[in-house]
Amino acid sequence: MTQRPLELILARNLMSALSTPAFLVDEGGLLVFYNEAAGALLGKRFEELGTVGAEEWGSMFGPFDGNGEPIPYDELPLVVAVRNGRPAHADFEISSADGARHQVEVSAFPILTAHGSQGAIAVFWPAGSHDGAGR
Amino acid sequence: MKVKLWGTRGSIPSPGPETIRYGGNTSCVGVTLSDGSLLALDAGTGIRSLGLALAAEPARLHILLTHLHLDHIQGLVFFAPAFRAQTEIVIWGPASPEASLRDRIARYISAPLSPVEVRELPCDVSFRHCPQSEWEIGSARISAASVAHRGPTLGYRIDDGDSSLAYIPDHEPALGADIDSLDEAWISGLGLARDASLLIHDGQYADAEYPDHIGWGHSSLSHSISFARRANAARTVLFHHDPMHSDERLDQLGLEAQQRWLALGGADGEIELAVERSEYELPAHATSATSAS
Ligand SMILES: [Zn+2]
Ligand SMILES: [Zn+2]
C-alpha cells in the first residue's frame, strides 16, 4: 500500500484523539478513516467497516435530505471540500447501523498543502447543538 | 555508496570530555555515490569537518537539508567549499508557503547572526525545493517526503544500485499514533525507510524521558526500534543524540536498543548508536551494510 501524505497521517492522529465525530477522505474523495466518536454515531467502528465505496456507504448510512431522499455523493460537504478546495457546510440526516436516524450539521474543510489538496476532514454536530464543550 | 557520519548530535553542539566517543557535532552525514558524486545530508556543525576532508579541487556537491532548525544548518557558513569560487553547491530542502528556501536560509546567513550574506558566498550556490516525485543526482535516485517533526521537515531516501540509505534524523512518528498496530501506509516516514539497507533514524530520548517531551518532534528508543522493525531495515543507526546524553549513558542506551531489537525478532549487529566519524559501505549489489570502521 502506498504511503499516505503526512498531512493525512497527522489529521488521522488528531481525529483519533477527538471526541467530536470526524471523517477523513483522501485526495480522490475516498473515505479513509473515521474516529471512534463517528463510529459510536454510526453504530459501527471504522475497523469493522473497512474501506467501502460511495454507493455502499450511501445505502448503509445515507445521508438523506429533509424529505428522506439520498443526497448525491457529489454534493456531500466532504466531497465539495476536497474537489473545490473550499470549506462546505450542510445539514442532513444519517442512518446508523441499527436504523435510527440522526439529524446532524456537517462542516468540511480541505487539507491544502504545497502539493495541492490532499484530502478533507468533516466534523459532525448534532443538529441544533451549538455547545462545543463536549456532550 | 559510502556513508560517513560527521555529526551525530541533536539540538545543540555538545563538545566535551563526556561526549568525546559518540561526538558533539550536530547532524551531518557525508555520502559518496557509486559514481563519485558527493552529497551532504544536513549541514549541522559536522559539515565543517566534512568540508575540510574534501579535496580542494573544483567540485560540485549537493546538500540535502531535512529542515532548517539550527542544528541542521549551523555549519553552512563554516563549510570551506562554500568559500571557493570554483565550487558548485546545490542546496535542497523543504518548501514552505511562507518564504523560499533561499530566503529562509538567508535569515541565518545574514547580519547580525552571520558575518557573510548568501550573496557574498564565493561559490556558485543554488537553492531548490525538493520535488514531490523522485529525482536523480549522479548514480542515485533521491526521494524526499514530509515527516512528523516540528515545522516543514523532510526525510530522504537514496537508492544507488541495489543499496538504499534512508535518513530521518528528526522524527516523531508515534505522536498520537500507535506505530506497532497502525497500517504501514499510515506511519510517517515508513515509505522512505521500507527495506532500506541502512536506516539512520532519530533516537533522541530514552523511553523514560519521552513522556516529558511529547510533541517535541523526536522519538523514544522504543519508537525508533518499532519504526525500524516495521520498515524492515537491514541495518539501523540511531542518531541525533540528546545533548544531555554522555558517552556512558549512550553505551547503556545502545545495549538496551540491542536487547529490544533481539526481543522483537531482529538479529545481532543490526542496530547501533551513531558514532561520529564512523563509516558504512553499502555495496551496489547487496542488501545490507558493512561497517568500514
Ligand atoms: Zn535536529
Ligand atoms: Zn529539528
Short mmCIF file of C-alpha atoms and ligand atoms in Angstrom, two decimals:
data_model
loop_
_atom_site.label_atom_id
_atom_site.label_comp_id
_atom_site.label_asym_id
_atom_site.label_seq_id
_atom_site.Cartn_x
_atom_site.Cartn_y
_atom_site.Cartn_z
CA MET A 1 0.00 0.00 0.00
CA THR A 2 1.36 3.42 -0.85
CA GLN A 3 2.39 5.81 1.85
CA ARG A 4 -0.22 8.40 2.87
CA PRO A 5 0.85 12.05 2.81
CA LEU A 6 1.99 13.34 6.20
CA GLU A 7 -0.89 15.83 6.37
CA LEU A 8 -3.40 12.97 6.18
CA ILE A 9 -1.47 10.97 8.76
CA LEU A 10 -1.44 13.89 11.19
CA ALA A 11 -5.13 14.60 10.52
CA ARG A 12 -5.94 10.99 11.40
CA ASN A 13 -3.80 11.17 14.55
CA LEU A 14 -5.58 14.33 15.66
CA MET A 15 -9.03 12.96 14.84
CA SER A 16 -8.26 9.79 16.81
CA ALA A 17 -7.85 11.94 19.90
CA LEU A 18 -11.08 13.96 19.45
CA SER A 19 -14.48 13.20 20.92
CA THR A 20 -16.21 15.00 18.04
CA PRO A 21 -17.32 12.64 15.25
CA ALA A 22 -14.92 13.25 12.37
CA PHE A 23 -14.38 11.75 8.91
CA LEU A 24 -11.38 11.84 6.61
CA VAL A 25 -11.26 11.42 2.84
CA ASP A 26 -8.19 11.21 0.60
CA GLU A 27 -7.48 13.40 -2.41
CA GLY A 28 -9.78 11.27 -4.56
CA GLY A 29 -12.68 11.73 -2.14
CA LEU A 30 -12.48 8.15 -0.83
CA LEU A 31 -13.29 7.71 2.85
CA VAL A 32 -10.07 6.57 4.52
CA PHE A 33 -10.82 6.99 8.22
CA TYR A 34 -13.37 7.98 10.83
CA ASN A 35 -12.80 8.22 14.54
CA GLU A 36 -14.38 6.41 17.50
CA ALA A 37 -16.92 9.17 18.09
CA ALA A 38 -18.09 8.83 14.49
CA GLY A 39 -18.17 5.06 14.97
CA ALA A 40 -20.42 5.49 18.01
CA LEU A 41 -22.80 7.66 15.98
CA LEU A 42 -22.92 5.21 13.08
CA GLY A 43 -23.04 2.15 15.31
CA LYS A 44 -20.04 0.66 13.52
CA ARG A 45 -16.37 1.11 14.23
CA PHE A 46 -14.08 2.03 11.35
CA GLU A 47 -12.05 -1.13 11.84
CA GLU A 48 -15.22 -3.24 11.44
CA LEU A 49 -16.32 -1.48 8.29
CA GLY A 50 -13.08 -1.23 6.33
CA THR A 51 -12.98 0.66 3.06
CA VAL A 52 -16.34 0.93 1.32
CA GLY A 53 -17.27 2.67 -1.92
CA ALA A 54 -19.61 5.63 -2.12
CA GLU A 55 -22.58 3.53 -3.23
CA GLU A 56 -22.32 1.00 -0.44
CA TRP A 57 -21.78 3.79 2.07
CA GLY A 58 -24.91 5.59 0.80
CA SER A 59 -27.07 2.52 1.17
CA MET A 60 -25.81 1.90 4.71
CA PHE A 61 -25.72 5.35 6.26
CA GLY A 62 -27.14 7.89 3.81
CA PRO A 63 -27.03 10.80 4.17
CA PHE A 64 -30.59 11.91 3.42
CA ASP A 65 -32.18 15.31 2.92
CA GLY A 66 -35.19 16.69 4.81
CA ASN A 67 -37.52 14.56 2.67
CA GLY A 68 -35.62 11.36 3.34
CA GLU A 69 -34.14 11.36 -0.18
CA PRO A 70 -30.49 10.29 -0.53
CA ILE A 71 -28.11 13.18 -1.10
CA PRO A 72 -25.94 12.65 -4.18
CA TYR A 73 -22.32 11.83 -3.37
CA ASP A 74 -21.06 14.82 -5.35
CA GLU A 75 -22.98 17.20 -3.08
CA LEU A 76 -21.57 15.98 0.23
CA PRO A 77 -19.57 18.66 2.07
CA LEU A 78 -16.52 16.37 2.25
CA VAL A 79 -16.56 15.83 -1.48
CA VAL A 80 -17.14 19.53 -2.23
CA ALA A 81 -14.29 20.42 0.12
CA VAL A 82 -11.79 18.04 -1.42
CA ARG A 83 -12.74 18.76 -5.03
CA ASN A 84 -13.09 22.53 -4.83
CA GLY A 85 -10.51 23.17 -2.13
CA ARG A 86 -13.08 25.19 -0.16
CA PRO A 87 -14.94 24.70 3.10
CA ALA A 88 -18.50 23.40 2.86
CA HIS A 89 -21.39 23.09 5.31
CA ALA A 90 -24.69 21.21 5.28
CA ASP A 91 -27.49 19.92 7.48
CA PHE A 92 -28.67 16.38 6.83
CA GLU A 93 -29.83 13.13 8.30
CA ILE A 94 -27.82 9.98 8.62
CA SER A 95 -28.89 6.47 9.39
CA SER A 96 -26.97 4.42 11.91
CA ALA A 97 -26.41 0.66 11.77
CA ASP A 98 -29.49 0.00 13.92
CA GLY A 99 -31.62 2.03 11.51
CA ALA A 100 -32.06 5.07 13.77
CA ARG A 101 -31.97 8.47 12.04
CA HIS A 102 -29.80 11.32 13.34
CA GLN A 103 -30.03 14.99 12.34
CA VAL A 104 -26.55 16.43 12.00
CA GLU A 105 -24.78 19.58 10.94
CA VAL A 106 -21.64 18.94 8.96
CA SER A 107 -18.65 21.18 8.35
CA ALA A 108 -15.93 20.05 6.00
CA PHE A 109 -12.66 21.70 5.11
CA PRO A 110 -9.92 20.75 2.67
CA ILE A 111 -6.39 19.70 3.63
CA LEU A 112 -4.38 22.02 1.41
CA THR A 113 -0.63 21.54 1.13
CA ALA A 114 2.23 22.75 -1.03
CA HIS A 115 1.24 19.88 -3.34
CA GLY A 116 -2.43 20.85 -3.58
CA SER A 117 -5.46 19.33 -1.90
CA GLN A 118 -4.55 16.07 -0.17
CA GLY A 119 -7.96 15.33 1.27
CA ALA A 120 -10.62 16.77 3.54
CA ILE A 121 -11.96 16.49 7.06
CA ALA A 122 -15.63 16.64 8.07
CA VAL A 123 -16.89 17.08 11.60
CA PHE A 124 -20.46 16.23 12.60
CA TRP A 125 -22.53 18.05 15.20
CA PRO A 126 -25.99 17.04 16.43
CA ALA A 127 -28.40 19.41 14.66
CA GLY A 128 -29.31 22.44 16.73
CA SER A 129 -26.48 21.86 19.18
CA HIS A 130 -24.05 24.75 19.34
CA ASP A 131 -22.41 23.60 22.52
CA GLY A 132 -18.85 22.79 21.51
CA ALA A 133 -17.77 21.86 25.03
CA GLY A 134 -18.46 18.15 24.73
CA ARG A 135 -21.65 16.28 25.29
CA MET B 1 27.67 4.17 -1.77
CA LYS B 2 29.87 5.26 1.12
CA VAL B 3 28.34 6.88 4.17
CA LYS B 4 30.24 8.76 6.87
CA LEU B 5 28.76 10.31 9.99
CA TRP B 6 30.27 13.76 10.57
CA GLY B 7 27.81 14.93 13.21
CA THR B 8 25.51 12.69 15.25
CA ARG B 9 24.27 15.04 17.98
CA GLY B 10 20.84 16.65 18.11
CA SER B 11 19.70 20.10 19.14
CA ILE B 12 22.99 21.83 20.01
CA PRO B 13 26.70 21.06 19.67
CA SER B 14 27.82 19.25 22.79
CA PRO B 15 31.60 19.01 22.83
CA GLY B 16 33.46 17.95 25.95
CA PRO B 17 35.07 15.01 27.66
CA GLU B 18 31.65 13.40 28.32
CA THR B 19 30.77 13.17 24.62
CA ILE B 20 34.12 12.51 23.03
CA ARG B 21 33.33 8.99 21.74
CA TYR B 22 29.87 9.48 20.22
CA GLY B 23 30.72 13.05 19.23
CA GLY B 24 29.41 16.54 19.89
CA ASN B 25 28.85 17.86 16.37
CA THR B 26 25.29 18.28 15.13
CA SER B 27 23.69 16.45 12.20
CA CYS B 28 25.70 15.90 9.07
CA VAL B 29 26.20 12.73 7.02
CA GLY B 30 28.51 12.59 4.02
CA VAL B 31 27.53 10.29 1.17
CA THR B 32 29.74 9.34 -1.77
CA LEU B 33 27.69 7.71 -4.51
CA SER B 34 28.97 4.85 -6.64
CA ASP B 35 29.74 7.30 -9.49
CA GLY B 36 31.70 9.56 -7.14
CA SER B 37 29.00 12.23 -6.69
CA LEU B 38 29.07 13.89 -3.29
CA LEU B 39 26.11 14.57 -1.04
CA ALA B 40 25.90 16.06 2.42
CA LEU B 41 22.78 15.21 4.38
CA ASP B 42 22.17 18.24 6.60
CA ALA B 43 24.64 20.95 7.42
CA GLY B 44 24.98 20.89 11.18
CA THR B 45 28.35 21.63 12.72
CA GLY B 46 29.65 18.28 11.45
CA ILE B 47 29.77 19.68 7.90
CA ARG B 48 32.79 21.79 8.86
CA SER B 49 34.95 18.66 9.17
CA LEU B 50 33.39 17.17 6.03
CA GLY B 51 34.43 20.32 4.15
CA LEU B 52 37.99 20.11 5.44
CA ALA B 53 38.24 16.47 4.39
CA LEU B 54 37.25 17.17 0.79
CA ALA B 55 39.92 17.68 -1.81
CA ALA B 56 40.47 21.33 -2.73
CA GLU B 57 39.91 20.87 -6.46
CA PRO B 58 36.77 22.18 -8.13
CA ALA B 59 33.76 20.16 -7.15
CA ARG B 60 30.04 20.00 -7.44
CA LEU B 61 28.18 18.85 -4.41
CA HIS B 62 24.66 18.63 -3.15
CA ILE B 63 23.48 19.46 0.35
CA LEU B 64 20.15 17.86 1.24
CA LEU B 65 18.57 19.64 4.20
CA THR B 66 15.83 17.89 6.13
CA HIS B 67 14.69 21.18 7.69
CA LEU B 68 16.07 24.48 8.85
CA HIS B 69 16.40 24.04 12.59
CA LEU B 70 19.74 25.48 13.60
CA ASP B 71 21.30 22.11 14.43
CA HIS B 72 20.88 21.19 10.74
CA ILE B 73 22.20 24.37 9.08
CA GLN B 74 24.62 25.86 11.58
CA GLY B 75 27.71 24.58 9.78
CA LEU B 76 26.84 26.14 6.40
CA VAL B 77 28.93 29.29 6.90
CA PHE B 78 31.89 27.23 8.09
CA PHE B 79 31.85 24.84 5.14
CA ALA B 80 35.13 25.51 3.33
CA PRO B 81 33.92 24.61 -0.20
CA ALA B 82 31.34 27.41 0.04
CA PHE B 83 34.25 29.86 0.05
CA ARG B 84 35.81 28.57 -3.17
CA ALA B 85 34.74 30.25 -6.40
CA GLN B 86 35.14 27.04 -8.40
CA THR B 87 32.74 25.01 -6.23
CA GLU B 88 29.15 24.50 -7.29
CA ILE B 89 26.80 23.77 -4.39
CA VAL B 90 23.16 22.83 -4.79
CA ILE B 91 21.14 23.10 -1.59
CA TRP B 92 17.91 21.10 -1.50
CA GLY B 93 15.28 21.47 1.19
CA PRO B 94 11.60 21.61 2.08
CA ALA B 95 9.27 24.16 0.53
CA SER B 96 7.22 26.38 2.80
CA PRO B 97 4.20 28.56 1.97
CA GLU B 98 5.86 31.35 3.90
CA ALA B 99 9.11 32.03 2.00
CA SER B 100 11.54 30.42 -0.43
CA LEU B 101 14.27 28.08 0.78
CA ARG B 102 16.89 30.70 -0.10
CA ASP B 103 15.13 33.44 1.86
CA ARG B 104 14.61 31.22 4.89
CA ILE B 105 18.26 30.16 4.94
CA ALA B 106 19.31 33.79 4.42
CA ARG B 107 17.74 34.64 7.76
CA TYR B 108 20.59 32.72 9.31
CA ILE B 109 23.30 33.59 6.77
CA SER B 110 22.92 37.36 7.26
CA ALA B 111 23.69 40.06 9.83
CA PRO B 112 23.64 40.06 12.75
CA LEU B 113 23.79 36.25 13.02
CA SER B 114 26.42 35.75 10.34
CA PRO B 115 29.46 37.71 9.13
CA VAL B 116 28.59 36.92 5.49
CA GLU B 117 25.43 37.18 3.42
CA VAL B 118 24.26 34.47 0.99
CA ARG B 119 25.02 36.75 -1.99
CA GLU B 120 28.60 37.16 -0.75
CA LEU B 121 29.39 33.43 -0.78
CA PRO B 122 32.14 32.97 -3.40
CA CYS B 123 30.86 29.55 -4.53
CA ASP B 124 28.19 29.02 -7.16
CA VAL B 125 25.25 28.25 -4.85
CA SER B 126 21.68 27.49 -5.83
CA PHE B 127 18.63 26.53 -3.81
CA ARG B 128 15.98 24.03 -4.84
CA HIS B 129 12.77 22.89 -3.26
CA CYS B 130 12.61 19.10 -3.21
CA PRO B 131 10.11 17.78 -5.75
CA GLN B 132 7.29 15.52 -4.68
CA SER B 133 8.41 12.76 -7.03
CA GLU B 134 11.84 11.15 -7.03
CA TRP B 135 14.72 12.74 -8.90
CA GLU B 136 18.27 11.83 -9.86
CA ILE B 137 21.60 13.01 -8.56
CA GLY B 138 24.57 11.25 -10.15
CA SER B 139 24.05 7.50 -9.93
CA ALA B 140 21.30 7.77 -7.29
CA ARG B 141 17.57 8.20 -7.22
CA ILE B 142 16.52 10.53 -4.41
CA SER B 143 13.12 10.69 -2.76
CA ALA B 144 12.02 13.17 -0.15
CA ALA B 145 8.83 13.08 1.90
CA SER B 146 7.41 15.16 4.70
CA VAL B 147 7.73 13.51 8.10
CA ALA B 148 6.33 14.25 11.56
CA HIS B 149 8.52 16.80 13.33
CA ARG B 150 8.00 20.49 14.14
CA GLY B 151 7.66 22.67 11.03
CA PRO B 152 8.16 21.58 7.42
CA THR B 153 10.58 18.65 7.64
CA LEU B 154 11.69 16.04 5.15
CA GLY B 155 13.16 12.59 5.35
CA TYR B 156 15.29 11.30 2.47
CA ARG B 157 15.87 8.03 0.71
CA ILE B 158 18.84 7.49 -1.59
CA ASP B 159 18.82 4.47 -3.88
CA ASP B 160 22.12 3.73 -5.61
CA GLY B 161 22.34 0.39 -7.38
CA ASP B 162 20.82 -2.25 -5.11
CA SER B 163 21.51 -0.40 -1.90
CA SER B 164 19.45 2.23 -0.18
CA LEU B 165 20.01 4.72 2.58
CA ALA B 166 17.11 6.26 4.50
CA TYR B 167 17.88 9.37 6.53
CA ILE B 168 15.22 10.59 9.00
CA PRO B 169 17.12 12.35 11.79
CA ASP B 170 14.28 14.36 13.35
CA HIS B 171 11.13 12.32 13.57
CA GLU B 172 8.25 11.63 15.93
CA PRO B 173 6.16 9.01 14.12
CA ALA B 174 4.49 7.94 17.38
CA LEU B 175 2.92 11.34 18.08
CA GLY B 176 -0.75 10.48 18.63
CA ALA B 177 -0.25 7.17 16.82
CA ASP B 178 0.32 3.57 17.83
CA ILE B 179 3.05 2.60 15.38
CA ASP B 180 3.01 -1.03 16.48
CA SER B 181 -0.55 -1.57 15.30
CA LEU B 182 -1.23 1.03 12.59
CA ASP B 183 -1.35 0.02 8.97
CA GLU B 184 2.05 0.81 7.39
CA ALA B 185 0.65 3.36 4.96
CA TRP B 186 -0.37 5.46 7.95
CA ILE B 187 3.02 5.63 9.66
CA SER B 188 5.01 8.80 8.98
CA GLY B 189 8.23 8.14 7.06
CA LEU B 190 7.73 4.42 6.61
CA GLY B 191 7.61 4.60 2.84
CA LEU B 192 11.10 6.14 2.84
CA ALA B 193 12.58 3.56 5.18
CA ARG B 194 11.00 0.39 3.83
CA ASP B 195 13.60 -2.36 3.30
CA ALA B 196 16.44 0.18 3.48
CA SER B 197 19.97 -1.26 3.55
CA LEU B 198 20.79 1.40 6.13
CA LEU B 199 18.35 3.49 8.14
CA ILE B 200 19.69 6.50 10.03
CA HIS B 201 16.89 7.48 12.39
CA ASP B 202 16.11 9.78 15.28
CA GLY B 203 16.81 8.10 18.62
CA GLN B 204 16.94 11.16 20.84
CA TYR B 205 15.16 10.07 24.00
CA ALA B 206 15.32 7.21 26.44
CA ASP B 207 11.83 5.76 26.98
CA ALA B 208 11.62 7.31 30.45
CA GLU B 209 12.41 10.76 29.03
CA TYR B 210 9.80 10.70 26.27
CA PRO B 211 6.67 11.48 28.33
CA ASP B 212 8.15 14.89 29.19
CA HIS B 213 8.88 15.57 25.52
CA ILE B 214 5.72 14.51 23.69
CA GLY B 215 5.27 16.74 20.65
CA TRP B 216 8.87 17.96 20.62
CA GLY B 217 9.37 16.16 17.34
CA HIS B 218 11.62 13.26 18.36
CA SER B 219 11.47 9.55 19.10
CA SER B 220 11.99 7.43 22.15
CA LEU B 221 14.27 4.42 21.87
CA SER B 222 11.28 2.06 21.68
CA HIS B 223 9.60 4.14 18.99
CA SER B 224 12.76 4.17 16.87
CA ILE B 225 13.11 0.41 17.21
CA SER B 226 9.45 -0.27 16.42
CA PHE B 227 9.72 2.00 13.40
CA ALA B 228 12.86 0.28 12.13
CA ARG B 229 11.30 -3.18 12.60
CA ARG B 230 8.10 -2.15 10.81
CA ALA B 231 10.26 -0.75 7.99
CA ASN B 232 12.25 -3.98 7.81
CA ALA B 233 15.51 -2.02 7.65
CA ALA B 234 18.54 -4.30 7.22
CA ARG B 235 20.64 -2.13 9.50
CA THR B 236 19.65 0.77 11.76
CA VAL B 237 21.74 3.54 13.23
CA LEU B 238 20.14 5.61 16.00
CA PHE B 239 21.09 9.24 15.51
CA HIS B 240 20.50 12.78 16.82
CA HIS B 241 21.66 12.02 20.35
CA ASP B 242 20.28 14.18 23.10
CA PRO B 243 22.87 16.77 24.26
CA MET B 244 22.29 15.56 27.83
CA HIS B 245 23.38 12.02 26.99
CA SER B 246 27.00 11.33 27.90
CA ASP B 247 29.04 8.56 26.30
CA GLU B 248 28.35 6.41 29.33
CA ARG B 249 24.59 6.97 29.04
CA LEU B 250 24.70 6.25 25.31
CA ASP B 251 26.56 2.99 25.97
CA GLN B 252 23.65 1.93 28.20
CA LEU B 253 21.07 3.01 25.63
CA GLY B 254 22.96 1.11 22.94
CA LEU B 255 22.78 -2.08 25.00
CA GLU B 256 19.11 -1.52 25.67
CA ALA B 257 18.50 -0.98 21.95
CA GLN B 258 20.21 -4.27 21.08
CA GLN B 259 18.21 -6.20 23.67
CA ARG B 260 14.92 -4.78 22.39
CA TRP B 261 15.88 -5.41 18.84
CA LEU B 262 16.56 -9.08 19.60
CA ALA B 263 13.34 -9.33 21.61
CA LEU B 264 11.41 -8.09 18.55
CA GLY B 265 12.94 -10.78 16.40
CA GLY B 266 15.88 -8.85 14.96
CA ALA B 267 19.35 -10.30 14.58
CA ASP B 268 22.60 -9.43 16.29
CA GLY B 269 24.50 -6.44 14.94
CA GLU B 270 21.57 -4.91 13.07
CA ILE B 271 21.15 -1.90 15.35
CA GLU B 272 23.64 0.50 16.89
CA LEU B 273 24.06 4.06 18.08
CA ALA B 274 25.63 6.60 15.74
CA VAL B 275 29.28 7.37 16.42
CA GLU B 276 30.83 10.48 14.89
CA ARG B 277 33.25 9.64 12.04
CA SER B 278 32.04 6.06 11.65
CA GLU B 279 31.70 4.83 8.09
CA TYR B 280 29.43 2.41 6.27
CA GLU B 281 29.87 0.86 2.91
CA LEU B 282 26.70 -0.04 1.06
CA PRO B 283 27.68 -2.33 -1.81
CA ALA B 284 25.98 -1.70 -5.13
CA HIS B 285 24.92 -5.36 -5.29
CA ALA B 286 23.98 -6.40 -1.76
CA THR B 287 21.18 -5.81 0.68
CA SER B 288 22.97 -4.92 3.88
CA ALA B 289 25.65 -2.52 5.04
CA THR B 290 29.09 -3.43 6.31
CA SER B 291 30.99 -1.31 8.75
CA ALA B 292 34.14 0.15 7.29
CA SER B 293 35.48 1.26 10.65
ZN ZN C 1 17.59 18.34 14.88
ZN ZN C 2 14.55 19.67 14.23
#
